[in-house]
Amino acid sequence: LLLCSCGITSGTVTGKGHDDAYSVTTVTTIGNCTCYPETTYYDECWRLDLRRGNDTGSVCVDRARWDATPVGAVVTT
């Protein structure tokens, strides 16, 4: 199951990582004095780091796929 990706989405697995879920809150000003917070939520990511030729990227997969995929494997999504 592919959840999110950055750069390429297939290639040789060069590393694996885990990113905890987190949120970022920004405050936006409308006019001179009205402000409101806006929160963006990011899901937990079981990350496979990939290389295909000179291109690199990463994909987030579910925990079962992360556990089953060794560094050096070739993955396609």
XYZ file of C-alpha atoms in Angstrom:
77
model
C 0.000 0.000 0.000
C 1.557 3.273 -1.104
C 0.662 6.150 1.202
C 2.865 8.988 -0.004
C 5.984 9.546 -2.051
C 8.706 12.021 -2.854
C 10.735 11.878 -6.088
C 10.817 8.417 -7.662
C 8.412 5.661 -6.637
C 10.325 2.574 -7.810
C 13.935 1.434 -7.699
C 16.472 -0.251 -5.447
C 15.943 0.125 -1.691
C 18.994 1.926 -0.268
C 17.675 2.430 3.257
C 14.643 2.242 5.502
C 13.290 4.598 8.131
C 10.339 5.532 10.270
C 8.866 9.007 10.679
C 6.405 9.640 13.511
C 3.122 11.387 12.798
C 3.273 15.128 13.434
C 1.414 18.369 12.882
C 2.389 21.916 11.981
C 0.325 24.965 12.952
C 0.654 28.282 11.158
C -1.157 31.522 11.948
C -2.607 33.503 9.049
C -3.407 37.217 9.288
C -6.346 38.608 7.361
C -6.322 42.369 7.084
C -4.672 44.201 9.976
C -5.832 42.292 13.036
C -7.749 39.080 12.368
C -5.639 35.944 12.864
C -6.553 32.283 12.755
C -4.514 29.110 13.224
C -4.382 26.432 10.545
C -3.043 22.986 11.423
C -1.735 20.481 8.878
C -1.440 16.854 9.975
C 1.129 14.397 8.570
C 0.657 10.646 8.970
C 3.196 8.198 10.345
C 5.504 6.945 7.570
C 7.276 3.606 7.215
C 9.773 4.847 4.608
C 11.712 2.996 1.911
C 14.542 5.112 0.440
C 15.052 4.396 -3.268
C 17.573 4.902 -6.058
C 16.990 4.434 -9.793
C 20.029 5.467 -11.798
C 20.933 8.978 -10.625
C 17.449 9.618 -9.228
C 16.588 9.168 -5.560
C 13.381 9.369 -3.584
C 11.332 7.656 -0.945
C 7.952 6.037 -0.537
C 5.820 5.435 2.537
C 4.433 1.922 2.799
C 2.489 -0.004 5.411
C 4.380 -1.674 8.248
C 3.997 -5.208 6.839
C 5.574 -4.235 3.515
C 8.326 -2.288 5.311
C 9.138 -5.341 7.441
C 9.159 -7.651 4.388
C 11.343 -5.466 2.135
C 15.125 -5.747 2.671
C 17.697 -3.112 1.726
C 18.909 -4.020 -1.774
C 15.496 -5.219 -2.998
C 14.010 -3.727 -6.149
C 10.505 -2.353 -5.613
C 7.867 -1.077 -8.006
C 4.685 0.658 -6.948
